[in-house]
Amino acid sequence: QVQLVESGGGLVQPGGSLRLSCAASGFTFSRYFMHWYRQAPGKEREYVATITGAGDGTNYADSVKGRFTISRDNTKNTMYLQMNSLKPEDTAVYYCHAPQIKTGWTSPPMNYWGQGTQVTVSS
């Protein structure tokens, strides 16, 4: 029922920009904090950014602070990650994460992840 679908990844040169999207369905999107994570080849998945349910609060990993902007449009059930001034170190699969989601009054909270979208920063 719950679905998270990332899109917008691709190949970009250093210094370039990309905007990732995460389309969510199957839960009351506006009630929940949402997050972006990323995973580079051979490395552990790492935290990137958080946005509050109403979109009025954000948090970023130090590695992306000042370059990335997380946002959401609750009318479209979509979260975004605007990535500017991209560096080769940003190369990774980027994942949308929705933690502790309840889809019913008696349902247990569950964690959901999208399938990921590949971002490659290379000249």
Short mmCIF file of C-alpha atoms in Angstrom, two decimals:
data_model
loop_
_atom_site.label_atom_id
_atom_site.label_comp_id
_atom_site.label_asym_id
_atom_site.label_seq_id
_atom_site.Cartn_x
_atom_site.Cartn_y
_atom_site.Cartn_z
CA GLN A 1 0.00 0.00 0.00
CA VAL A 2 2.68 2.51 0.99
CA GLN A 3 4.81 3.48 -1.98
CA LEU A 4 7.81 5.79 -2.30
CA VAL A 5 9.13 6.36 -5.80
CA GLU A 6 12.26 8.42 -6.39
CA SER A 7 13.06 10.05 -9.71
CA GLY A 8 15.26 12.75 -11.19
CA GLY A 9 18.68 11.18 -10.88
CA GLY A 10 21.21 11.15 -13.66
CA LEU A 11 24.69 12.10 -14.78
CA VAL A 12 25.82 15.66 -14.09
CA GLN A 13 29.13 17.52 -14.20
CA PRO A 14 30.78 18.85 -11.05
CA GLY A 15 29.20 22.17 -10.14
CA GLY A 16 25.94 21.22 -11.80
CA SER A 17 22.47 20.75 -10.35
CA LEU A 18 19.78 18.11 -10.14
CA ARG A 19 16.36 17.98 -8.52
CA LEU A 20 15.21 14.68 -7.11
CA SER A 21 11.58 13.85 -6.45
CA CYS A 22 9.95 11.34 -4.12
CA ALA A 23 6.32 10.57 -4.89
CA ALA A 24 4.53 9.12 -1.86
CA SER A 25 1.23 7.27 -1.63
CA GLY A 26 -0.68 5.03 0.76
CA PHE A 27 -0.47 7.21 3.89
CA THR A 28 -1.35 10.69 5.12
CA PHE A 29 1.75 12.33 3.78
CA SER A 30 1.48 15.69 5.55
CA ARG A 31 1.52 14.10 9.02
CA TYR A 32 5.06 12.79 8.77
CA PHE A 33 8.63 13.94 8.75
CA MET A 34 10.40 12.75 5.61
CA HIS A 35 14.06 12.11 4.93
CA TRP A 36 16.63 11.68 2.19
CA TYR A 37 19.49 9.21 2.51
CA ARG A 38 22.20 8.19 0.08
CA GLN A 39 24.53 5.25 -0.40
CA ALA A 40 27.77 5.32 -2.36
CA PRO A 41 29.28 2.13 -3.78
CA GLY A 42 30.87 0.01 -1.07
CA LYS A 43 29.77 2.36 1.71
CA GLU A 44 27.06 2.46 4.34
CA ARG A 45 23.85 4.34 3.72
CA GLU A 46 24.16 7.86 5.13
CA TYR A 47 21.74 10.54 6.20
CA VAL A 48 21.25 13.56 3.95
CA ALA A 49 18.28 15.69 5.02
CA THR A 50 14.98 15.90 6.92
CA ILE A 51 11.83 17.94 6.48
CA THR A 52 8.94 18.32 8.91
CA GLY A 53 5.40 17.35 7.97
CA ALA A 54 4.32 20.92 7.27
CA GLY A 55 7.59 21.74 5.54
CA ASP A 56 8.42 24.47 8.06
CA GLY A 57 11.55 22.88 9.46
CA THR A 58 14.57 21.23 7.86
CA ASN A 59 17.84 19.60 8.79
CA TYR A 60 20.90 18.70 6.73
CA ALA A 61 24.01 16.63 7.01
CA ASP A 62 27.12 18.79 7.23
CA SER A 63 28.37 17.39 3.94
CA VAL A 64 25.45 18.90 1.99
CA LYS A 65 24.60 21.96 4.06
CA GLY A 66 24.42 25.10 1.94
CA ARG A 67 24.26 23.14 -1.32
CA PHE A 68 21.14 20.98 -1.01
CA THR A 69 17.59 22.08 -0.23
CA ILE A 70 14.87 19.71 0.91
CA SER A 71 11.25 20.68 0.30
CA ARG A 72 7.82 19.15 -0.06
CA ASP A 73 4.49 19.82 -1.71
CA ASN A 74 1.81 18.21 0.43
CA THR A 75 -0.85 18.89 -2.21
CA LYS A 76 1.09 16.57 -4.51
CA ASN A 77 2.34 14.13 -1.85
CA THR A 78 5.84 14.75 -3.12
CA MET A 79 9.16 15.54 -1.48
CA TYR A 80 12.08 17.11 -3.33
CA LEU A 81 15.81 17.45 -3.00
CA GLN A 82 17.35 20.32 -4.94
CA MET A 83 21.06 19.61 -5.30
CA ASN A 84 23.34 22.45 -6.37
CA SER A 85 27.11 22.77 -6.65
CA LEU A 86 27.37 19.02 -6.99
CA LYS A 87 30.66 17.31 -6.23
CA PRO A 88 31.98 13.88 -7.25
CA GLU A 89 31.62 12.89 -3.58
CA ASP A 90 27.85 13.29 -3.98
CA THR A 91 27.76 10.30 -6.33
CA ALA A 92 25.41 7.76 -4.76
CA VAL A 93 22.02 6.14 -4.94
CA TYR A 94 19.59 8.53 -3.24
CA TYR A 95 16.71 7.10 -1.23
CA CYS A 96 13.48 8.56 0.07
CA HIS A 97 12.72 7.40 3.63
CA ALA A 98 9.45 7.55 5.56
CA PRO A 99 9.88 6.29 9.13
CA GLN A 100 7.26 5.20 11.65
CA ILE A 101 4.33 5.32 9.23
CA LYS A 102 0.93 4.19 10.47
CA THR A 103 -1.57 3.31 7.76
CA GLY A 104 -4.41 2.50 10.16
CA TRP A 105 -5.51 3.18 13.72
CA THR A 106 -4.45 -0.28 14.90
CA SER A 107 -1.53 -0.74 12.55
CA PRO A 108 2.02 -0.81 13.90
CA PRO A 109 4.42 1.91 12.75
CA MET A 110 6.64 0.80 9.90
CA ASN A 111 9.63 2.14 8.00
CA TYR A 112 9.49 2.57 4.23
CA TRP A 113 12.15 3.17 1.61
CA GLY A 114 11.96 3.95 -2.06
CA GLN A 115 13.86 2.01 -4.69
CA GLY A 116 16.48 4.72 -5.06
CA THR A 117 17.65 6.92 -7.90
CA GLN A 118 21.24 7.05 -9.13
CA VAL A 119 23.12 10.35 -9.06
CA THR A 120 26.51 10.39 -10.75
CA VAL A 121 28.68 13.52 -10.61
CA SER A 122 31.57 13.24 -13.02
CA SER A 123 33.39 15.23 -15.67
#
